[in-house]
Amino acid sequence: MTVYEHKKNLMIIRNVDSDMISEAYFILKSDIYEKESEEKISEEAERILRECDERIGKGKKALPHALLCFLIGAGIFALTVFLAFLCVQFSM
């Protein structure tokens, strides 16, 4: 994260070190500069971007797990239907 721009209540961060995010805009509270330093505000913005990048990375791994669960469920359903047809076939 190399460039910080502050315009009234807007903080623009460019060149974010992320695979997914290239630029971020933060809308700040109107009285934030009276309470906090620019350094602390920048650290908070970096923390938010870091957490967002981590969540995006975890989201990618969740899809194969969901797909695996779906396939297992579909397999169990197909096996149950097959066994039901066998029971009907043998009962005749």
mmCIF file of N, CA, C and O in Angstrom:
data_model
loop_
_atom_site.group_PDB
_atom_site.id
_atom_site.type_symbol
_atom_site.label_atom_id
_atom_site.label_comp_id
_atom_site.label_asym_id
_atom_site.label_seq_id
_atom_site.Cartn_x
_atom_site.Cartn_y
_atom_site.Cartn_z
ATOM 1 N N MET A 1 0.846 -1.155 0.000
ATOM 2 C CA MET A 1 0.000 0.000 0.000
ATOM 3 C C MET A 1 0.899 1.227 0.000
ATOM 4 O O MET A 1 1.507 1.537 1.003
ATOM 5 N N THR A 2 0.938 1.866 -1.116
ATOM 6 C CA THR A 2 1.939 2.915 -1.213
ATOM 7 C C THR A 2 1.396 4.333 -1.195
ATOM 8 O O THR A 2 2.067 5.225 -0.710
ATOM 9 N N VAL A 3 0.236 4.550 -1.715
ATOM 10 C CA VAL A 3 -0.233 5.931 -1.823
ATOM 11 C C VAL A 3 -1.475 6.124 -0.954
ATOM 12 O O VAL A 3 -2.441 5.397 -1.062
ATOM 13 N N TYR A 4 -1.401 7.093 -0.083
ATOM 14 C CA TYR A 4 -2.545 7.469 0.731
ATOM 15 C C TYR A 4 -2.953 8.877 0.330
ATOM 16 O O TYR A 4 -2.114 9.763 0.230
ATOM 17 N N GLU A 5 -4.219 9.070 0.103
ATOM 18 C CA GLU A 5 -4.738 10.407 -0.167
ATOM 19 C C GLU A 5 -5.879 10.671 0.798
ATOM 20 O O GLU A 5 -6.723 9.803 1.025
ATOM 21 N N HIS A 6 -5.914 11.835 1.363
ATOM 22 C CA HIS A 6 -6.975 12.216 2.282
ATOM 23 C C HIS A 6 -7.697 13.417 1.685
ATOM 24 O O HIS A 6 -7.081 14.439 1.417
ATOM 25 N N LYS A 7 -8.963 13.279 1.472
ATOM 26 C CA LYS A 7 -9.787 14.374 0.973
ATOM 27 C C LYS A 7 -11.019 14.443 1.864
ATOM 28 O O LYS A 7 -11.883 13.581 1.782
ATOM 29 N N LYS A 8 -11.059 15.423 2.711
ATOM 30 C CA LYS A 8 -12.135 15.592 3.685
ATOM 31 C C LYS A 8 -12.352 14.285 4.445
ATOM 32 O O LYS A 8 -11.534 13.915 5.258
ATOM 33 N N ASN A 9 -13.429 13.592 4.158
ATOM 34 C CA ASN A 9 -13.742 12.356 4.879
ATOM 35 C C ASN A 9 -13.481 11.117 4.029
ATOM 36 O O ASN A 9 -14.022 10.050 4.300
ATOM 37 N N LEU A 10 -12.671 11.249 3.001
ATOM 38 C CA LEU A 10 -12.387 10.138 2.103
ATOM 39 C C LEU A 10 -10.909 9.799 2.151
ATOM 40 O O LEU A 10 -10.052 10.673 2.026
ATOM 41 N N MET A 11 -10.614 8.523 2.330
ATOM 42 C CA MET A 11 -9.227 8.048 2.314
ATOM 43 C C MET A 11 -9.097 7.073 1.155
ATOM 44 O O MET A 11 -9.850 6.094 1.081
ATOM 45 N N ILE A 12 -8.189 7.349 0.246
ATOM 46 C CA ILE A 12 -7.980 6.505 -0.931
ATOM 47 C C ILE A 12 -6.654 5.788 -0.766
ATOM 48 O O ILE A 12 -5.624 6.416 -0.518
ATOM 49 N N ILE A 13 -6.676 4.474 -0.932
ATOM 50 C CA ILE A 13 -5.451 3.679 -0.854
ATOM 51 C C ILE A 13 -5.263 3.007 -2.206
ATOM 52 O O ILE A 13 -6.137 2.271 -2.663
ATOM 53 N N ARG A 14 -4.124 3.290 -2.822
ATOM 54 C CA ARG A 14 -3.811 2.706 -4.127
ATOM 55 C C ARG A 14 -2.637 1.754 -3.984
ATOM 56 O O ARG A 14 -1.920 1.775 -3.011
ATOM 57 N N ASN A 15 -2.469 0.917 -4.990
ATOM 58 C CA ASN A 15 -1.383 -0.070 -5.038
ATOM 59 C C ASN A 15 -1.425 -0.983 -3.809
ATOM 60 O O ASN A 15 -0.430 -1.175 -3.127
ATOM 61 N N VAL A 16 -2.581 -1.549 -3.567
ATOM 62 C CA VAL A 16 -2.757 -2.464 -2.440
ATOM 63 C C VAL A 16 -2.047 -3.771 -2.756
ATOM 64 O O VAL A 16 -2.124 -4.275 -3.872
ATOM 65 N N ASP A 17 -1.336 -4.320 -1.775
ATOM 66 C CA ASP A 17 -0.638 -5.593 -1.948
ATOM 67 C C ASP A 17 -1.634 -6.739 -1.815
ATOM 68 O O ASP A 17 -1.719 -7.398 -0.789
ATOM 69 N N SER A 18 -2.404 -6.966 -2.863
ATOM 70 C CA SER A 18 -3.431 -7.992 -2.838
ATOM 71 C C SER A 18 -3.624 -8.540 -4.244
ATOM 72 O O SER A 18 -3.409 -7.833 -5.230
ATOM 73 N N ASP A 19 -4.046 -9.787 -4.322
ATOM 74 C CA ASP A 19 -4.338 -10.395 -5.613
ATOM 75 C C ASP A 19 -5.702 -9.949 -6.140
ATOM 76 O O ASP A 19 -5.954 -10.011 -7.332
ATOM 77 N N MET A 20 -6.571 -9.500 -5.241
ATOM 78 C CA MET A 20 -7.947 -9.183 -5.620
ATOM 79 C C MET A 20 -8.262 -7.689 -5.621
ATOM 80 O O MET A 20 -9.141 -7.251 -6.327
ATOM 81 N N ILE A 21 -7.566 -6.912 -4.821
ATOM 82 C CA ILE A 21 -7.900 -5.502 -4.631
ATOM 83 C C ILE A 21 -6.757 -4.640 -5.157
ATOM 84 O O ILE A 21 -5.602 -4.863 -4.823
ATOM 85 N N SER A 22 -7.097 -3.662 -5.988
ATOM 86 C CA SER A 22 -6.055 -2.752 -6.482
ATOM 87 C C SER A 22 -6.179 -1.369 -5.863
ATOM 88 O O SER A 22 -5.193 -0.650 -5.745
ATOM 89 N N GLU A 23 -7.386 -0.990 -5.456
ATOM 90 C CA GLU A 23 -7.607 0.331 -4.900
ATOM 91 C C GLU A 23 -8.760 0.251 -3.906
ATOM 92 O O GLU A 23 -9.722 -0.480 -4.125
ATOM 93 N N ALA A 24 -8.654 0.989 -2.809
ATOM 94 C CA ALA A 24 -9.695 0.959 -1.778
ATOM 95 C C ALA A 24 -10.067 2.372 -1.372
ATOM 96 O O ALA A 24 -9.207 3.255 -1.296
ATOM 97 N N TYR A 25 -11.340 2.572 -1.111
ATOM 98 C CA TYR A 25 -11.857 3.868 -0.669
ATOM 99 C C TYR A 25 -12.490 3.685 0.702
ATOM 100 O O TYR A 25 -13.343 2.818 0.885
ATOM 101 N N PHE A 26 -12.097 4.510 1.645
ATOM 102 C CA PHE A 26 -12.661 4.484 2.988
ATOM 103 C C PHE A 26 -13.345 5.815 3.253
ATOM 104 O O PHE A 26 -12.728 6.870 3.094
ATOM 105 N N ILE A 27 -14.592 5.760 3.659
ATOM 106 C CA ILE A 27 -15.319 6.964 4.051
ATOM 107 C C ILE A 27 -15.204 7.069 5.560
ATOM 108 O O ILE A 27 -15.649 6.192 6.295
ATOM 109 N N LEU A 28 -14.596 8.144 6.012
ATOM 110 C CA LEU A 28 -14.287 8.318 7.424
ATOM 111 C C LEU A 28 -15.354 9.144 8.124
ATOM 112 O O LEU A 28 -16.078 9.925 7.497
ATOM 113 N N LYS A 29 -15.428 8.981 9.425
ATOM 114 C CA LYS A 29 -16.326 9.799 10.226
ATOM 115 C C LYS A 29 -15.871 11.252 10.154
ATOM 116 O O LYS A 29 -14.687 11.534 10.013
ATOM 117 N N SER A 30 -16.813 12.163 10.299
ATOM 118 C CA SER A 30 -16.499 13.580 10.083
ATOM 119 C C SER A 30 -15.518 14.147 11.106
ATOM 120 O O SER A 30 -14.726 15.013 10.794
ATOM 121 N N ASP A 31 -15.536 13.647 12.320
ATOM 122 C CA ASP A 31 -14.662 14.194 13.357
ATOM 123 C C ASP A 31 -13.463 13.300 13.681
ATOM 124 O O ASP A 31 -12.839 13.452 14.720
ATOM 125 N N ILE A 32 -13.101 12.418 12.776
ATOM 126 C CA ILE A 32 -12.057 11.434 13.063
ATOM 127 C C ILE A 32 -10.682 12.081 13.226
ATOM 128 O O ILE A 32 -9.881 11.646 14.052
ATOM 129 N N TYR A 33 -10.390 13.124 12.464
ATOM 130 C CA TYR A 33 -9.062 13.732 12.546
ATOM 131 C C TYR A 33 -8.859 14.485 13.854
ATOM 132 O O TYR A 33 -7.737 14.748 14.248
ATOM 133 N N GLU A 34 -9.951 14.826 14.535
ATOM 134 C CA GLU A 34 -9.836 15.464 15.847
ATOM 135 C C GLU A 34 -9.491 14.431 16.926
ATOM 136 O O GLU A 34 -8.855 14.742 17.913
ATOM 137 N N LYS A 35 -9.918 13.173 16.713
ATOM 138 C CA LYS A 35 -9.733 12.129 17.725
ATOM 139 C C LYS A 35 -8.480 11.279 17.492
ATOM 140 O O LYS A 35 -7.828 10.865 18.439
ATOM 141 N N GLU A 36 -8.177 10.975 16.235
ATOM 142 C CA GLU A 36 -7.095 10.033 15.917
ATOM 143 C C GLU A 36 -6.066 10.668 14.977
ATOM 144 O O GLU A 36 -6.378 11.571 14.214
ATOM 145 N N SER A 37 -4.859 10.120 15.014
ATOM 146 C CA SER A 37 -3.799 10.579 14.112
ATOM 147 C C SER A 37 -3.939 9.880 12.759
ATOM 148 O O SER A 37 -4.589 8.843 12.641
ATOM 149 N N GLU A 38 -3.306 10.454 11.744
ATOM 150 C CA GLU A 38 -3.350 9.846 10.415
ATOM 151 C C GLU A 38 -2.707 8.463 10.423
ATOM 152 O O GLU A 38 -3.145 7.568 9.719
ATOM 153 N N GLU A 39 -1.670 8.299 11.221
ATOM 154 C CA GLU A 39 -0.980 7.005 11.296
ATOM 155 C C GLU A 39 -1.924 5.923 11.818
ATOM 156 O O GLU A 39 -1.975 4.820 11.275
ATOM 157 N N LYS A 40 -2.684 6.233 12.851
ATOM 158 C CA LYS A 40 -3.611 5.251 13.418
ATOM 159 C C LYS A 40 -4.739 4.928 12.436
ATOM 160 O O LYS A 40 -5.153 3.778 12.313
ATOM 161 N N ILE A 41 -5.206 5.932 11.718
ATOM 162 C CA ILE A 41 -6.250 5.713 10.707
ATOM 163 C C ILE A 41 -5.711 4.822 9.593
ATOM 164 O O ILE A 41 -6.383 3.893 9.136
ATOM 165 N N SER A 42 -4.477 5.071 9.163
ATOM 166 C CA SER A 42 -3.852 4.251 8.121
ATOM 167 C C SER A 42 -3.670 2.810 8.590
ATOM 168 O O SER A 42 -3.893 1.871 7.823
ATOM 169 N N GLU A 43 -3.271 2.615 9.818
ATOM 170 C CA GLU A 43 -3.118 1.258 10.359
ATOM 171 C C GLU A 43 -4.453 0.525 10.373
ATOM 172 O O GLU A 43 -4.520 -0.671 10.057
ATOM 173 N N GLU A 44 -5.517 1.226 10.727
ATOM 174 C CA GLU A 44 -6.850 0.608 10.736
ATOM 175 C C GLU A 44 -7.271 0.214 9.331
ATOM 176 O O GLU A 44 -7.819 -0.867 9.107
ATOM 177 N N ALA A 45 -7.001 1.074 8.356
ATOM 178 C CA ALA A 45 -7.329 0.760 6.966
ATOM 179 C C ALA A 45 -6.539 -0.463 6.488
ATOM 180 O O ALA A 45 -7.092 -1.348 5.827
ATOM 181 N N GLU A 46 -5.269 -0.530 6.822
ATOM 182 C CA GLU A 46 -4.450 -1.685 6.447
ATOM 183 C C GLU A 46 -4.973 -2.965 7.094
ATOM 184 O O GLU A 46 -5.004 -4.017 6.468
ATOM 185 N N ARG A 47 -5.397 -2.882 8.351
ATOM 186 C CA ARG A 47 -5.952 -4.051 9.045
ATOM 187 C C ARG A 47 -7.211 -4.545 8.345
ATOM 188 O O ARG A 47 -7.373 -5.740 8.103
ATOM 189 N N ILE A 48 -8.075 -3.609 7.973
ATOM 190 C CA ILE A 48 -9.314 -3.987 7.293
ATOM 191 C C ILE A 48 -9.010 -4.653 5.956
ATOM 192 O O ILE A 48 -9.595 -5.691 5.616
ATOM 193 N N LEU A 49 -8.090 -4.104 5.196
ATOM 194 C CA LEU A 49 -7.731 -4.691 3.907
ATOM 195 C C LEU A 49 -7.094 -6.067 4.072
ATOM 196 O O LEU A 49 -7.363 -6.975 3.297
ATOM 197 N N ARG A 50 -6.250 -6.215 5.089
ATOM 198 C CA ARG A 50 -5.607 -7.508 5.345
ATOM 199 C C ARG A 50 -6.656 -8.565 5.686
ATOM 200 O O ARG A 50 -6.631 -9.681 5.165
ATOM 201 N N GLU A 51 -7.624 -8.216 6.551
ATOM 202 C CA GLU A 51 -8.676 -9.157 6.921
ATOM 203 C C GLU A 51 -9.551 -9.499 5.719
ATOM 204 O O GLU A 51 -9.968 -10.644 5.552
ATOM 205 N N CYS A 52 -9.822 -8.509 4.896
ATOM 206 C CA CYS A 52 -10.629 -8.746 3.699
ATOM 207 C C CYS A 52 -9.913 -9.708 2.754
ATOM 208 O O CYS A 52 -10.523 -10.622 2.207
ATOM 209 N N ASP A 53 -8.623 -9.520 2.582
ATOM 210 C CA ASP A 53 -7.839 -10.394 1.716
ATOM 211 C C ASP A 53 -7.809 -11.824 2.262
ATOM 212 O O ASP A 53 -7.882 -12.786 1.512
ATOM 213 N N GLU A 54 -7.727 -11.970 3.587
ATOM 214 C CA GLU A 54 -7.743 -13.296 4.202
ATOM 215 C C GLU A 54 -9.089 -13.974 4.003
ATOM 216 O O GLU A 54 -9.159 -15.167 3.735
ATOM 217 N N ARG A 55 -10.169 -13.220 4.131
ATOM 218 C CA ARG A 55 -11.510 -13.795 3.935
ATOM 219 C C ARG A 55 -11.706 -14.256 2.501
ATOM 220 O O ARG A 55 -12.311 -15.285 2.249
ATOM 221 N N ILE A 56 -11.196 -13.486 1.560
ATOM 222 C CA ILE A 56 -11.318 -13.866 0.160
ATOM 223 C C ILE A 56 -10.568 -15.171 -0.081
ATOM 224 O O ILE A 56 -11.046 -16.066 -0.762
ATOM 225 N N GLY A 57 -9.397 -15.310 0.507
ATOM 226 C CA GLY A 57 -8.615 -16.538 0.365
ATOM 227 C C GLY A 57 -9.322 -17.738 0.962
ATOM 228 O O GLY A 57 -9.317 -18.827 0.411
ATOM 229 N N LYS A 58 -9.980 -17.555 2.114
ATOM 230 C CA LYS A 58 -10.723 -18.648 2.733
ATOM 231 C C LYS A 58 -11.956 -19.002 1.938
ATOM 232 O O LYS A 58 -12.365 -20.142 1.893
ATOM 233 N N GLY A 59 -12.567 -18.030 1.306
ATOM 234 C CA GLY A 59 -13.763 -18.277 0.507
ATOM 235 C C GLY A 59 -13.490 -19.196 -0.665
ATOM 236 O O GLY A 59 -14.324 -19.982 -1.058
ATOM 237 N N LYS A 60 -12.304 -19.096 -1.238
ATOM 238 C CA LYS A 60 -11.942 -19.953 -2.359
ATOM 239 C C LYS A 60 -11.873 -21.409 -1.928
ATOM 240 O O LYS A 60 -12.239 -22.295 -2.668
ATOM 241 N N LYS A 61 -11.405 -21.683 -0.728
ATOM 242 C CA LYS A 61 -11.269 -23.044 -0.254
ATOM 243 C C LYS A 61 -12.596 -23.638 0.189
ATOM 244 O O LYS A 61 -12.737 -24.837 0.266
ATOM 245 N N ALA A 62 -13.587 -22.808 0.484
ATOM 246 C CA ALA A 62 -14.873 -23.296 0.959
ATOM 247 C C ALA A 62 -15.672 -23.944 -0.168
ATOM 248 O O ALA A 62 -16.461 -24.827 0.072
ATOM 249 N N LEU A 63 -15.487 -23.516 -1.398
ATOM 250 C CA LEU A 63 -16.250 -24.057 -2.509
ATOM 251 C C LEU A 63 -15.986 -25.543 -2.734
ATOM 252 O O LEU A 63 -16.936 -26.309 -2.837
ATOM 253 N N PRO A 64 -14.750 -26.021 -2.790
ATOM 254 C CA PRO A 64 -14.544 -27.464 -2.958
ATOM 255 C C PRO A 64 -15.138 -28.275 -1.804
ATOM 256 O O PRO A 64 -15.650 -29.363 -2.033
ATOM 257 N N HIS A 65 -15.096 -27.752 -0.584
ATOM 258 C CA HIS A 65 -15.690 -28.463 0.548
ATOM 259 C C HIS A 65 -17.198 -28.577 0.363
ATOM 260 O O HIS A 65 -17.780 -29.634 0.591
ATOM 261 N N ALA A 66 -17.838 -27.498 -0.074
ATOM 262 C CA ALA A 66 -19.281 -27.525 -0.309
ATOM 263 C C ALA A 66 -19.614 -28.488 -1.444
ATOM 264 O O ALA A 66 -20.616 -29.222 -1.376
ATOM 265 N N LEU A 67 -18.795 -28.501 -2.472
ATOM 266 C CA LEU A 67 -19.015 -29.417 -3.589
ATOM 267 C C LEU A 67 -18.877 -30.862 -3.137
ATOM 268 O O LEU A 67 -19.683 -31.722 -3.522
ATOM 269 N N LEU A 68 -17.896 -31.145 -2.322
ATOM 270 C CA LEU A 68 -17.713 -32.491 -1.794
ATOM 271 C C LEU A 68 -18.925 -32.929 -0.969
ATOM 272 O O LEU A 68 -19.424 -34.048 -1.126
ATOM 273 N N CYS A 69 -19.420 -32.065 -0.123
ATOM 274 C CA CYS A 69 -20.609 -32.379 0.683
ATOM 275 C C CYS A 69 -21.820 -32.633 -0.197
ATOM 276 O O CYS A 69 -22.612 -33.550 0.055
ATOM 277 N N PHE A 70 -21.973 -31.828 -1.243
ATOM 278 C CA PHE A 70 -23.083 -32.027 -2.175
ATOM 279 C C PHE A 70 -22.983 -33.388 -2.858
ATOM 280 O O PHE A 70 -23.976 -34.120 -2.969
ATOM 281 N N LEU A 71 -21.789 -33.736 -3.318
ATOM 282 C CA LEU A 71 -21.616 -35.021 -4.001
ATOM 283 C C LEU A 71 -21.852 -36.195 -3.063
ATOM 284 O O LEU A 71 -22.442 -37.211 -3.470
ATOM 285 N N ILE A 72 -21.418 -36.094 -1.832
ATOM 286 C CA ILE A 72 -21.675 -37.163 -0.864
ATOM 287 C C ILE A 72 -23.172 -37.304 -0.620
ATOM 288 O O ILE A 72 -23.711 -38.407 -0.595
ATOM 289 N N GLY A 73 -23.858 -36.177 -0.466
ATOM 290 C CA GLY A 73 -25.309 -36.212 -0.269
ATOM 291 C C GLY A 73 -26.034 -36.804 -1.466
ATOM 292 O O GLY A 73 -26.962 -37.603 -1.319
ATOM 293 N N ALA A 74 -25.613 -36.422 -2.669
ATOM 294 C CA ALA A 74 -26.227 -36.961 -3.882
ATOM 295 C C ALA A 74 -25.966 -38.460 -3.995
ATOM 296 O O ALA A 74 -26.846 -39.232 -4.408
ATOM 297 N N GLY A 75 -24.785 -38.899 -3.606
ATOM 298 C CA GLY A 75 -24.473 -40.328 -3.630
ATOM 299 C C GLY A 75 -25.322 -41.112 -2.649
ATOM 300 O O GLY A 75 -25.823 -42.206 -2.970
ATOM 301 N N ILE A 76 -25.492 -40.584 -1.457
ATOM 302 C CA ILE A 76 -26.333 -41.259 -0.456
ATOM 303 C C ILE A 76 -27.776 -41.326 -0.940
ATOM 304 O O ILE A 76 -28.452 -42.350 -0.802
ATOM 305 N N PHE A 77 -28.261 -40.250 -1.550
ATOM 306 C CA PHE A 77 -29.624 -40.224 -2.077
ATOM 307 C C PHE A 77 -29.780 -41.269 -3.183
ATOM 308 O O PHE A 77 -30.756 -42.026 -3.216
ATOM 309 N N ALA A 78 -28.809 -41.323 -4.110
ATOM 310 C CA ALA A 78 -28.874 -42.289 -5.211
ATOM 311 C C ALA A 78 -28.839 -43.721 -4.680
ATOM 312 O O ALA A 78 -29.575 -44.588 -5.173
ATOM 313 N N LEU A 79 -28.022 -43.978 -3.678
ATOM 314 C CA LEU A 79 -27.956 -45.312 -3.082
ATOM 315 C C LEU A 79 -29.282 -45.683 -2.421
ATOM 316 O O LEU A 79 -29.764 -46.810 -2.550
ATOM 317 N N THR A 80 -29.896 -44.728 -1.743
ATOM 318 C CA THR A 80 -31.185 -44.975 -1.093
ATOM 319 C C THR A 80 -32.268 -45.285 -2.126
ATOM 320 O O THR A 80 -33.056 -46.218 -1.948
ATOM 321 N N VAL A 81 -32.300 -44.534 -3.210
ATOM 322 C CA VAL A 81 -33.286 -44.781 -4.270
ATOM 323 C C VAL A 81 -33.044 -46.149 -4.905
ATOM 324 O O VAL A 81 -33.991 -46.912 -5.158
ATOM 325 N N PHE A 82 -31.781 -46.481 -5.146
ATOM 326 C CA PHE A 82 -31.453 -47.784 -5.729
ATOM 327 C C PHE A 82 -31.902 -48.919 -4.823
ATOM 328 O O PHE A 82 -32.494 -49.905 -5.287
ATOM 329 N N LEU A 83 -31.642 -48.813 -3.528
ATOM 330 C CA LEU A 83 -32.069 -49.853 -2.586
ATOM 331 C C LEU A 83 -33.590 -49.951 -2.513
ATOM 332 O O LEU A 83 -34.141 -51.055 -2.394
ATOM 333 N N ALA A 84 -34.284 -48.829 -2.614
ATOM 334 C CA ALA A 84 -35.754 -48.854 -2.607
ATOM 335 C C ALA A 84 -36.271 -49.582 -3.846
ATOM 336 O O ALA A 84 -37.210 -50.386 -3.743
ATOM 337 N N PHE A 85 -35.678 -49.323 -5.002
ATOM 338 C CA PHE A 85 -36.100 -50.039 -6.214
ATOM 339 C C PHE A 85 -35.823 -51.537 -6.107
ATOM 340 O O PHE A 85 -36.608 -52.357 -6.573
ATOM 341 N N LEU A 86 -34.695 -51.894 -5.512
ATOM 342 C CA LEU A 86 -34.390 -53.321 -5.328
ATOM 343 C C LEU A 86 -35.425 -53.978 -4.411
ATOM 344 O O LEU A 86 -35.870 -55.101 -4.671
ATOM 345 N N CYS A 87 -35.800 -53.308 -3.331
ATOM 346 C CA CYS A 87 -36.809 -53.862 -2.431
ATOM 347 C C CYS A 87 -38.149 -54.053 -3.141
ATOM 348 O O CYS A 87 -38.813 -55.084 -2.954
ATOM 349 N N VAL A 88 -38.526 -53.095 -3.959
ATOM 350 C CA VAL A 88 -39.783 -53.213 -4.719
ATOM 351 C C VAL A 88 -39.685 -54.343 -5.718
ATOM 352 O O VAL A 88 -40.616 -55.128 -5.895
ATOM 353 N N GLN A 89 -38.537 -54.487 -6.365
ATOM 354 C CA GLN A 89 -38.339 -55.532 -7.388
ATOM 355 C C GLN A 89 -38.428 -56.924 -6.757
ATOM 356 O O GLN A 89 -39.038 -57.811 -7.311
ATOM 357 N N PHE A 90 -37.781 -57.101 -5.613
ATOM 358 C CA PHE A 90 -37.785 -58.422 -4.977
ATOM 359 C C PHE A 90 -39.101 -58.748 -4.293
ATOM 360 O O PHE A 90 -39.399 -59.909 -4.047
ATOM 361 N N SER A 91 -39.886 -57.756 -3.972
ATOM 362 C CA SER A 91 -41.155 -58.037 -3.304
ATOM 363 C C SER A 91 -42.223 -58.494 -4.286
ATOM 364 O O SER A 91 -43.232 -59.025 -3.881
ATOM 365 N N MET A 92 -42.007 -58.344 -5.566
ATOM 366 C CA MET A 92 -42.999 -58.773 -6.565
ATOM 367 C C MET A 92 -42.857 -60.206 -6.868
ATOM 368 O O MET A 92 -42.366 -61.045 -7.042
#
